[in-house]
Short mmCIF file of N, CA, C and O and ligand atoms in Angstrom, two decimals:
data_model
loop_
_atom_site.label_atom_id
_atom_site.label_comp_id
_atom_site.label_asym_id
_atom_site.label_seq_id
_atom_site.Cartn_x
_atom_site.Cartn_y
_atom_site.Cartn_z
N UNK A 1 89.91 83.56 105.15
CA UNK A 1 90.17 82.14 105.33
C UNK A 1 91.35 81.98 106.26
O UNK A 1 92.26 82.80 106.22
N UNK A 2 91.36 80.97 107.06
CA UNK A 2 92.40 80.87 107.66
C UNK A 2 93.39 79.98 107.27
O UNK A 2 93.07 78.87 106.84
N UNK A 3 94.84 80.39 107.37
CA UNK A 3 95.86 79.59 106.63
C UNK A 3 96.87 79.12 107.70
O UNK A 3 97.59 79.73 108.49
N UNK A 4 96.61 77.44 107.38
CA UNK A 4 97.36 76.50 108.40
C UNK A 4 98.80 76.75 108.33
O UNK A 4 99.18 77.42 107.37
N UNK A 5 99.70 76.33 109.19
CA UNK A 5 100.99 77.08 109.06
C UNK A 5 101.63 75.28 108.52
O UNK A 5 102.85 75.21 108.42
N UNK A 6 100.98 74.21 108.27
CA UNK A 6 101.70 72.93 107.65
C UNK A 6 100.48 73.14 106.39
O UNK A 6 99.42 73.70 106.64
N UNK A 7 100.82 72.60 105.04
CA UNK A 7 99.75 72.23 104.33
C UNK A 7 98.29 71.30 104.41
O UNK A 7 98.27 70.18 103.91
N UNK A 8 97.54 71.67 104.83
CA UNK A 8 96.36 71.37 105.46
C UNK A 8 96.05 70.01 104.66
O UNK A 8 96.36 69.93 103.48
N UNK A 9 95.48 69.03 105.28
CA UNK A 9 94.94 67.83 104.47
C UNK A 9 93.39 68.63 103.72
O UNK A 9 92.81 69.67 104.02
N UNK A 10 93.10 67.60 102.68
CA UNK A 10 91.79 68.59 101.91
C UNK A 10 90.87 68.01 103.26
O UNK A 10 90.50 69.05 103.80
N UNK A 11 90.47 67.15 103.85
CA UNK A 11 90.23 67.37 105.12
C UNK A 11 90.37 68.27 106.21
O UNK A 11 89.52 68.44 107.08
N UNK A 12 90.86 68.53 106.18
CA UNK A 12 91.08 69.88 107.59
C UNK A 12 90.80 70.95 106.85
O UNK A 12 90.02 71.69 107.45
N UNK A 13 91.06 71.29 105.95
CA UNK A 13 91.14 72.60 105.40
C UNK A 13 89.12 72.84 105.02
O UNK A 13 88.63 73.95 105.24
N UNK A 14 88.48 72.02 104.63
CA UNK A 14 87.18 71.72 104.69
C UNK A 14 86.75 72.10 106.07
O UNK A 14 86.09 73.13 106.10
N UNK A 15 87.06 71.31 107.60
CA UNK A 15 86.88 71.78 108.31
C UNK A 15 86.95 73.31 108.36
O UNK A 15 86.08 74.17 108.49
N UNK A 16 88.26 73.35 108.22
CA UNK A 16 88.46 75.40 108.71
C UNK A 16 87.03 76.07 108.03
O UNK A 16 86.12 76.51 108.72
N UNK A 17 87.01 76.05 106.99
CA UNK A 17 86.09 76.77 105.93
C UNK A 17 84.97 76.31 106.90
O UNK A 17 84.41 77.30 107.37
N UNK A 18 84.53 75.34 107.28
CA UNK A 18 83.02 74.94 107.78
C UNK A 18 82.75 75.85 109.13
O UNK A 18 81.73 76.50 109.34
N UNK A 19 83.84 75.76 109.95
CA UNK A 19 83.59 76.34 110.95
C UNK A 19 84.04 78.10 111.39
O UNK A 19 83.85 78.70 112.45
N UNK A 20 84.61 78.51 110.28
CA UNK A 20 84.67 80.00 110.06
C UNK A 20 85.28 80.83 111.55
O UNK A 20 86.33 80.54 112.13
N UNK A 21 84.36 81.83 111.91
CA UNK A 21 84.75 82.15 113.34
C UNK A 21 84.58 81.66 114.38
O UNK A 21 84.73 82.24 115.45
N UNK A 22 84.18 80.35 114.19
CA UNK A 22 83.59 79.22 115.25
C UNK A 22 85.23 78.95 115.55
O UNK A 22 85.74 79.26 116.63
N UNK A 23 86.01 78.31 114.43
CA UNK A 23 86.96 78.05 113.95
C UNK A 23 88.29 78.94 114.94
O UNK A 23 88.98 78.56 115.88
N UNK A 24 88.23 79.67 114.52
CA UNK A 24 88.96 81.02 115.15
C UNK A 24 88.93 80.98 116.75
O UNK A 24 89.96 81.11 117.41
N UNK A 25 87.70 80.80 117.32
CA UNK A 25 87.60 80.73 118.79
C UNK A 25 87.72 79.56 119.41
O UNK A 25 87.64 79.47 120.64
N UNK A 26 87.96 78.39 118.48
CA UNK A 26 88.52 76.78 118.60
C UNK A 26 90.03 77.10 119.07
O UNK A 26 90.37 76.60 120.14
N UNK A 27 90.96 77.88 118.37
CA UNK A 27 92.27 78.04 118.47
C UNK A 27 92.88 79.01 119.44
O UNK A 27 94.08 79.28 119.48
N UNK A 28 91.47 79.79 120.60
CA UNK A 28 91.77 80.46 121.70
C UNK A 28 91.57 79.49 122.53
O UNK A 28 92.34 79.32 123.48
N UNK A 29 90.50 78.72 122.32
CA UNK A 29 89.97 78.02 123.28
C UNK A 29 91.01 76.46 123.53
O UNK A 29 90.65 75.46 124.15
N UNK A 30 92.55 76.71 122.73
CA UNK A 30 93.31 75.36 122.80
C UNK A 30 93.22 74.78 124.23
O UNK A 30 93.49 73.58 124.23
N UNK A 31 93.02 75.10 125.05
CA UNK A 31 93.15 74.56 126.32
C UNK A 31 92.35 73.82 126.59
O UNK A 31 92.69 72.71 126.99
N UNK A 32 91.25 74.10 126.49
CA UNK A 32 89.66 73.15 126.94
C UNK A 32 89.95 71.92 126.41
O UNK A 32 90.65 71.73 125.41
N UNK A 33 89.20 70.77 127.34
CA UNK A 33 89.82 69.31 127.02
C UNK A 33 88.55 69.17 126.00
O UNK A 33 88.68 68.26 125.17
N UNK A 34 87.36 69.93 125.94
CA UNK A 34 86.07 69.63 124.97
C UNK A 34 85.91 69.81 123.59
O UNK A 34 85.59 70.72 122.84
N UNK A 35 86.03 69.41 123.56
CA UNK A 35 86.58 69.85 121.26
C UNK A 35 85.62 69.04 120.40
O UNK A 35 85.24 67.94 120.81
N UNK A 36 85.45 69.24 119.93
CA UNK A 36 84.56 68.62 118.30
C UNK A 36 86.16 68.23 117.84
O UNK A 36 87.27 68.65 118.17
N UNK A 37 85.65 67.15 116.87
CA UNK A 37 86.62 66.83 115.87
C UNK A 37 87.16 67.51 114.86
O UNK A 37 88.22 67.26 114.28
N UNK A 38 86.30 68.49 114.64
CA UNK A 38 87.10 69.17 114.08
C UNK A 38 87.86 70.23 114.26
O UNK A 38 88.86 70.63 113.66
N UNK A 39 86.95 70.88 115.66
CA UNK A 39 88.11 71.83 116.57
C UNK A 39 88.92 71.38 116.92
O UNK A 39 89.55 72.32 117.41
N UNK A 40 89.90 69.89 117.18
CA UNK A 40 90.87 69.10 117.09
C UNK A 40 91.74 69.73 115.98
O UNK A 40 92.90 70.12 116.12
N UNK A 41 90.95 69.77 114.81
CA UNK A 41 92.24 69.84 113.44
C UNK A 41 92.24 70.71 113.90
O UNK A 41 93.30 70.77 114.53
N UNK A 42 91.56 71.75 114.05
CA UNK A 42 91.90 73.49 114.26
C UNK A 42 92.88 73.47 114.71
O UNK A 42 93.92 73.64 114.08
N UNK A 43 92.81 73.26 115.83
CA UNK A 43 93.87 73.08 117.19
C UNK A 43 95.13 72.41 117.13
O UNK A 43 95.95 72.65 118.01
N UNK A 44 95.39 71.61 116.20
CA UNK A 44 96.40 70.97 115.78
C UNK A 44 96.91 71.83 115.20
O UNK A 44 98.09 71.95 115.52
N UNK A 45 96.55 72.59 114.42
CA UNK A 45 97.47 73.65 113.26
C UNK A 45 97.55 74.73 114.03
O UNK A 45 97.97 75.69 113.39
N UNK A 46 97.30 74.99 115.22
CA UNK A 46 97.22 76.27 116.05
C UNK A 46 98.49 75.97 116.79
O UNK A 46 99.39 76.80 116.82
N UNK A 47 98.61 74.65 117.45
CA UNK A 47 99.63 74.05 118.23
C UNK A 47 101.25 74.09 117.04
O UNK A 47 102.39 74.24 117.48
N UNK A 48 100.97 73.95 115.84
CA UNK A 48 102.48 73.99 115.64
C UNK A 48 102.84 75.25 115.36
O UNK A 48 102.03 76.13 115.04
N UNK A 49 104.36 75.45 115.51
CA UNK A 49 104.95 76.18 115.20
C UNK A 49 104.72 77.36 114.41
O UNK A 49 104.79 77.20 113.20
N UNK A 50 104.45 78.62 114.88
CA UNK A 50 104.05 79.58 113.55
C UNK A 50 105.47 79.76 112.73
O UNK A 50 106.21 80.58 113.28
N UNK A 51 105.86 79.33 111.86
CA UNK A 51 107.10 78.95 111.22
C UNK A 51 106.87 79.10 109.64
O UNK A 51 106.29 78.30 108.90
N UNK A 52 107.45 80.29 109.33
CA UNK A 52 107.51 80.67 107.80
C UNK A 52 108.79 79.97 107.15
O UNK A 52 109.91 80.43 107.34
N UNK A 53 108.59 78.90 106.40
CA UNK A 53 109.80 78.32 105.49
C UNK A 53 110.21 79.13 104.41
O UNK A 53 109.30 79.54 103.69
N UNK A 54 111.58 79.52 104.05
CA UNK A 54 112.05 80.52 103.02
C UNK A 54 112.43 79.17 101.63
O UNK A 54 113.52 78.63 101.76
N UNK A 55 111.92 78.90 100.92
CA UNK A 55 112.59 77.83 100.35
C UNK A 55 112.16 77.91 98.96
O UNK A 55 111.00 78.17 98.67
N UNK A 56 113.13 77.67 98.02
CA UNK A 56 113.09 78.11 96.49
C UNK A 56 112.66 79.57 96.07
O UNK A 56 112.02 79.80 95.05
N UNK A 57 112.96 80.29 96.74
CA UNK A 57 112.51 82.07 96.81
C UNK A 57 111.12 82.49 96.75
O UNK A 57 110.49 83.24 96.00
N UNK A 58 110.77 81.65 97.96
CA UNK A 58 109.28 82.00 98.07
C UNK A 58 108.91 81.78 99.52
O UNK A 58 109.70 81.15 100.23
N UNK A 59 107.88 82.21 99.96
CA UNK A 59 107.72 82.25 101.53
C UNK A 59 106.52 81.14 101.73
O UNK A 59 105.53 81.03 101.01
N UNK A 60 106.76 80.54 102.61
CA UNK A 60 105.58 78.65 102.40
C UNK A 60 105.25 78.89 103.91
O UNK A 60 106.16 78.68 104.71
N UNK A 61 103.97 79.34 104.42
CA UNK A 61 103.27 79.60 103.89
C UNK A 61 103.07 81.06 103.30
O UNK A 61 103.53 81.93 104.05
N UNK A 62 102.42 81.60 101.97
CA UNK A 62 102.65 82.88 101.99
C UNK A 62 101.40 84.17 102.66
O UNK A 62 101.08 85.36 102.67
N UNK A 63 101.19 83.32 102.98
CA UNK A 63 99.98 84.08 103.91
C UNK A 63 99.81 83.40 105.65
O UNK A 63 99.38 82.25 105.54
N UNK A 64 99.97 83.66 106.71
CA UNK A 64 100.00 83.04 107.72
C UNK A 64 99.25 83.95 108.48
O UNK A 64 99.73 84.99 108.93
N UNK A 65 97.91 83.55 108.65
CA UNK A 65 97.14 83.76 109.92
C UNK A 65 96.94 83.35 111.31
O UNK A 65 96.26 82.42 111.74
N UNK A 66 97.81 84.40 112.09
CA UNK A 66 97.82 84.22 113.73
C UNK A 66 97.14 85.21 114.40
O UNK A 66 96.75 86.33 114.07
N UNK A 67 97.08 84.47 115.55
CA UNK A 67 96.40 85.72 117.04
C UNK A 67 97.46 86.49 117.42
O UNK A 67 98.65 86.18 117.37
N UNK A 68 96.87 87.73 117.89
CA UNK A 68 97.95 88.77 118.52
C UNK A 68 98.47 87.91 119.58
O UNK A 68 98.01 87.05 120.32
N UNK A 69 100.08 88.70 119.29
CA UNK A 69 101.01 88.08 120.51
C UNK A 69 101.53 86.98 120.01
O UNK A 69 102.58 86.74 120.62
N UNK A 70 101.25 86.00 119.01
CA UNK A 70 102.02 85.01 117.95
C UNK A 70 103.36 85.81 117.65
O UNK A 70 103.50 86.97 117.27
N UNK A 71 104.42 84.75 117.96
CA UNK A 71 105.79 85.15 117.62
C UNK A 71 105.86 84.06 116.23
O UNK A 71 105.85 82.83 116.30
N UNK A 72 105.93 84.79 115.14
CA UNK A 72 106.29 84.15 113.94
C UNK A 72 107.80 84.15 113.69
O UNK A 72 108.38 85.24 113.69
N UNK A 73 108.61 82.79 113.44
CA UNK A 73 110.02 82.45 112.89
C UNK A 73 109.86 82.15 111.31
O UNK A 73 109.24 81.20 110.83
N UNK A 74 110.54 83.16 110.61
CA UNK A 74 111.26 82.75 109.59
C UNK A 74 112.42 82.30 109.19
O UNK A 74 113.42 82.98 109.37
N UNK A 75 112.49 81.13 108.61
CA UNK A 75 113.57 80.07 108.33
C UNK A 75 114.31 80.33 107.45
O UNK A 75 113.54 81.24 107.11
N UNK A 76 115.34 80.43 106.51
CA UNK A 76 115.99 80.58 105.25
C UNK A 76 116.41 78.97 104.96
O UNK A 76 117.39 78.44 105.47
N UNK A 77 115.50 78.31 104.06
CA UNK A 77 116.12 76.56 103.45
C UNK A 77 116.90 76.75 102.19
O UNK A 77 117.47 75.80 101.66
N UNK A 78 116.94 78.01 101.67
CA UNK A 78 117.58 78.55 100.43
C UNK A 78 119.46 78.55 100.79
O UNK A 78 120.12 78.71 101.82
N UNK A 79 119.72 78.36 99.71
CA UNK A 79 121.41 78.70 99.64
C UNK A 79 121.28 79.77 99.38
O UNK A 79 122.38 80.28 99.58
N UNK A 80 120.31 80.81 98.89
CA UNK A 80 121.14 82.33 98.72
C UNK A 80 120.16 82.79 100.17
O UNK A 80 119.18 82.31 100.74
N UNK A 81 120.98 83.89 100.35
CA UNK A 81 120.43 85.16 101.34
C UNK A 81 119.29 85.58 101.48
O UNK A 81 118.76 85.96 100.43
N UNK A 82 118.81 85.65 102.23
CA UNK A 82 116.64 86.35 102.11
C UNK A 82 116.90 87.84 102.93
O UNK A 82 118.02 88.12 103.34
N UNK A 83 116.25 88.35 103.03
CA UNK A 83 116.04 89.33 103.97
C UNK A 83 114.86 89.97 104.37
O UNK A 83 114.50 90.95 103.72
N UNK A 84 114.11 89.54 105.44
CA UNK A 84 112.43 89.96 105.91
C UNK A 84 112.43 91.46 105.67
O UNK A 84 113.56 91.95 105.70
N UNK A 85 111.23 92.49 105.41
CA UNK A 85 110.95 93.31 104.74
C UNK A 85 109.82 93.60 105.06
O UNK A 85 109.09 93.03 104.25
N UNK A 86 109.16 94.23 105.87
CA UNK A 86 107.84 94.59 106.07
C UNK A 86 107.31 95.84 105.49
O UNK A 86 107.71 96.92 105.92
N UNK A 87 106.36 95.75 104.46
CA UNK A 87 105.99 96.91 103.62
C UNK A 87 106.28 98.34 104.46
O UNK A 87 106.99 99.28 104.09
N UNK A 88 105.14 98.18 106.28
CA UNK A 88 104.72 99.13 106.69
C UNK A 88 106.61 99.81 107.71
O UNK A 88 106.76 100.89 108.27
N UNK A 89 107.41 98.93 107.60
CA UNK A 89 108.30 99.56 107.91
C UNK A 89 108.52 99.27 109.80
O UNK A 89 109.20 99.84 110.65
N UNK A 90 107.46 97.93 109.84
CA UNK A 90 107.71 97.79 111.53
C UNK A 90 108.25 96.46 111.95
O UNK A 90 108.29 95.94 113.07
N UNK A 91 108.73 95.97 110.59
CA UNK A 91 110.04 94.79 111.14
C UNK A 91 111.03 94.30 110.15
O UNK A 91 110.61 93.67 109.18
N UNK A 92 112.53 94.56 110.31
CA UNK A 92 113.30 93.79 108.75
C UNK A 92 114.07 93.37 109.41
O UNK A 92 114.67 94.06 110.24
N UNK A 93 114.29 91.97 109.19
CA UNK A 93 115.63 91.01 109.55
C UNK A 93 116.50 91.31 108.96
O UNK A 93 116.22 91.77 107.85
N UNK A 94 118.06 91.25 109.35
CA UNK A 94 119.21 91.61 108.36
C UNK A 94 119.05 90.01 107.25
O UNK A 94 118.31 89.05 107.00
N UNK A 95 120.12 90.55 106.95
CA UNK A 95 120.33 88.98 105.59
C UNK A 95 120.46 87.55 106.31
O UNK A 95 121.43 87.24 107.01
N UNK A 96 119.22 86.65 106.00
CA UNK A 96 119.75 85.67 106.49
C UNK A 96 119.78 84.45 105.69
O UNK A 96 118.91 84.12 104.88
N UNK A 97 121.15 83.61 106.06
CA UNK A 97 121.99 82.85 105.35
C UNK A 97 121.33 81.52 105.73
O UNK A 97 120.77 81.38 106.81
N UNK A 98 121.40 80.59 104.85
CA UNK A 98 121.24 79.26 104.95
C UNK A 98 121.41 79.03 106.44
O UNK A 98 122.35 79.31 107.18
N UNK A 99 119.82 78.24 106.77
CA UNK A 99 119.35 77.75 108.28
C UNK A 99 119.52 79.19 109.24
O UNK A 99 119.62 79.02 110.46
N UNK A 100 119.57 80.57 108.69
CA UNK A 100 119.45 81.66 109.83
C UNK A 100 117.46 81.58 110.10
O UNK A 100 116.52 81.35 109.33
N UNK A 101 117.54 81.89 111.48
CA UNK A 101 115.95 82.34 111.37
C UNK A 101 116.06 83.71 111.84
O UNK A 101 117.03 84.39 112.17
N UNK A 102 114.47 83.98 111.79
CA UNK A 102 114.20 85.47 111.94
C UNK A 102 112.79 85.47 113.21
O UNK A 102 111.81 85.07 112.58
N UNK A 103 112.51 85.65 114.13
CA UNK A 103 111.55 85.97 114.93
C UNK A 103 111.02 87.55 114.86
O UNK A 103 111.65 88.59 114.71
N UNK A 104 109.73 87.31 115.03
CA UNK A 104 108.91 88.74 114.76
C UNK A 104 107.96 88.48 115.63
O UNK A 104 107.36 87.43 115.40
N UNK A 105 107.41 89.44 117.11
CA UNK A 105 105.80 89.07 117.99
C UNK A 105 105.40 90.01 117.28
O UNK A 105 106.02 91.02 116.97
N UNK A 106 103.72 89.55 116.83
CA UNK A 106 102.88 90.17 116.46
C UNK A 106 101.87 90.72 117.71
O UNK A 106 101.13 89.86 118.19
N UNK A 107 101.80 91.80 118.14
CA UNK A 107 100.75 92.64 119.49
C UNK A 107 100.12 92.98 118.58
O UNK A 107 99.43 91.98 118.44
N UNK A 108 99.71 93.85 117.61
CA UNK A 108 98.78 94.50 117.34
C UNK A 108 97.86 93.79 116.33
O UNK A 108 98.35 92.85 115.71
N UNK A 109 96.44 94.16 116.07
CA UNK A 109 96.06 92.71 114.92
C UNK A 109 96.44 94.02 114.05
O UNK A 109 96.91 95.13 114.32
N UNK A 110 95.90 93.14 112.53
CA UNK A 110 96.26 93.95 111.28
C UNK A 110 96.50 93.14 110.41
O UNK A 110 96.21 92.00 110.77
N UNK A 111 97.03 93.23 109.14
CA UNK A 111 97.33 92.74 107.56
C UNK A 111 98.57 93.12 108.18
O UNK A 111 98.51 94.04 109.01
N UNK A 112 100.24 92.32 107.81
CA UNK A 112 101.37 93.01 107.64
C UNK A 112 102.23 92.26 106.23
O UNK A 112 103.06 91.35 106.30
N UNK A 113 101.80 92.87 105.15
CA UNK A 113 102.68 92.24 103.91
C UNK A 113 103.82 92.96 103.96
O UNK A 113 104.04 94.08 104.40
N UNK A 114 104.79 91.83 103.26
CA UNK A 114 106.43 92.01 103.49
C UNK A 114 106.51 91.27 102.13
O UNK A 114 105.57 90.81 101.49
N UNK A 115 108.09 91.26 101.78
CA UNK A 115 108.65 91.22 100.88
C UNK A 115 110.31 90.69 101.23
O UNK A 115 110.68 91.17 102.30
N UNK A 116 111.14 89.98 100.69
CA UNK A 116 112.27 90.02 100.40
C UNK A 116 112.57 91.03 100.41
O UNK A 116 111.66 91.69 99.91
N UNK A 117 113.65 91.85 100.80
CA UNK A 117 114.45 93.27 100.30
C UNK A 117 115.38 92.81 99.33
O UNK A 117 115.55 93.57 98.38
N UNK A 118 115.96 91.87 99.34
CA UNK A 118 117.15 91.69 98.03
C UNK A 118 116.43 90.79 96.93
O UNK A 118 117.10 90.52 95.93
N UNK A 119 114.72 90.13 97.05
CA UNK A 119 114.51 89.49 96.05
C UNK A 119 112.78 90.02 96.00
O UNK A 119 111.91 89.15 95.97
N UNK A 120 112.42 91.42 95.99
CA UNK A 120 111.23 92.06 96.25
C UNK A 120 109.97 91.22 95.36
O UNK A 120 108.77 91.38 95.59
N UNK A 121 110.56 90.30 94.29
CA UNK A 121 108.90 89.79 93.64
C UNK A 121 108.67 88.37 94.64
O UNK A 121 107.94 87.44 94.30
N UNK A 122 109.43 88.44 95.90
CA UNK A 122 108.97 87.38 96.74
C UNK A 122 108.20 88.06 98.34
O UNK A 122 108.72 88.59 99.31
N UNK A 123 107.00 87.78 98.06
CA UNK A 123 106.03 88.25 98.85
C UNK A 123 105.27 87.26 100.01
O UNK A 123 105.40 86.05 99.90
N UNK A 124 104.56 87.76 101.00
CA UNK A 124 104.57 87.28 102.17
C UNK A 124 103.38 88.23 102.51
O UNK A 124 103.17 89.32 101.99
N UNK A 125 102.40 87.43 103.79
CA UNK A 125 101.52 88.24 104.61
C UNK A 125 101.30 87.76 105.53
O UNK A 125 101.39 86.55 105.71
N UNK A 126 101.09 88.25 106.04
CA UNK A 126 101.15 88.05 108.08
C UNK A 126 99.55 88.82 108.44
O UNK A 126 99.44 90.04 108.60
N UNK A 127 98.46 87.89 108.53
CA UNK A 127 97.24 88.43 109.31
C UNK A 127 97.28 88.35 110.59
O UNK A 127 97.26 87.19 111.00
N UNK A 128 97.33 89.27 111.47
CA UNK A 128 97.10 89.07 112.81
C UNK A 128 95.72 89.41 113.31
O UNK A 128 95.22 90.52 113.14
N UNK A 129 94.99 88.22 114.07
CA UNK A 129 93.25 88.57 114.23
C UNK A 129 93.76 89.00 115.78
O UNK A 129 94.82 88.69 116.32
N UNK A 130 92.57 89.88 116.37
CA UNK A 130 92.39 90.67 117.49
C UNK A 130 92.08 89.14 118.64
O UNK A 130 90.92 88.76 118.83
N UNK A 131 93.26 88.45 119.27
CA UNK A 131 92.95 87.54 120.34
C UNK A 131 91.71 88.26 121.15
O UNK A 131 90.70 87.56 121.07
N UNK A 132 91.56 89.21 121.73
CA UNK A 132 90.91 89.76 122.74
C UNK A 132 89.36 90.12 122.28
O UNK A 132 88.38 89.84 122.97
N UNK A 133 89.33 90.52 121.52
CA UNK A 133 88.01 90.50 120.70
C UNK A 133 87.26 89.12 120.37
O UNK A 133 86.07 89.38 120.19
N UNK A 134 87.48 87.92 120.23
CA UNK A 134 87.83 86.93 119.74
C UNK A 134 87.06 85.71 121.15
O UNK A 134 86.19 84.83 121.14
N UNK A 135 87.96 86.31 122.17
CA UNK A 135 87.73 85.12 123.23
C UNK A 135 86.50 85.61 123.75
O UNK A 135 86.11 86.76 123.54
N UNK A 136 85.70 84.53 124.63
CA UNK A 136 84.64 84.52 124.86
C UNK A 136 84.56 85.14 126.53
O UNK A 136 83.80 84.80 127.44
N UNK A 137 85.36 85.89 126.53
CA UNK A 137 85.84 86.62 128.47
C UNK A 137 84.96 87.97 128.26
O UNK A 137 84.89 88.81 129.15
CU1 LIG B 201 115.29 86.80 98.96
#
């Protein structure tokens, strides 16, 4: 499933599900002025910010599905310290303090679950789908 990086209206999120990998090649294809209405919502949630909120010790969204080459920012809205943590060991932000962010580019596709390092039962996943596989070139 694909997971909007704002909380999806039960509208849009209906869309996503309807249009599956149709869906997916809606959000390569952001450029084309030709869209269905609902490749619109797609495209709307493709257009903002890939932006992980750290807030009440939990990661919002906790699953964020992007295309390779998506630079994902993580935010800290918490008063205590977070620190990004990638299971596989290929990205950790030092500690960051109220309003620090964290940038990470995703190149390769893959699953990348992470974790807090100073608060480990707070979990996170990062899908990256294969852009290149994907587009219609
Ligand atoms: Cu933490």
């Amino acid at each position: 499933m694909l997971t909007t990086i704002n909380p999806p209206t039960p509208r849009r999120r209906r869309s996503v599900l309807l249009l599956g990998a149709v869906g997916v090649t809606a959000l390569l294809a952001a450029a084309l002025p030709e869209l269905t209405a609902a490749g619109e919502a797609v495209v709307q949630a493709a257009a903002s910010p890939a932006t992980i909120d750290i807030d009440n010790f939990a990661f919002a969204p906790a699953t964020l599905t992007v295309t390779a080459g998506t630079s994902v920012t993580w935010k800290n809205e918490d008063d205590s310290p977070h620190r990004i943590g990638d299971k596989n060991g290929t990205f950790t932000s030092a500690a960051l303090d109220t309003d620090d962010t964290f940038s990470h580019t995703f190149s390769a596709p893959g699953e990348y679950p992470y974790i807090c390092t100073i608060h480990p039962y707070m979990v996170g996943k990062i899908v990256v789908k294969p852009a290149g596989k994907l587009s219609s070139n």
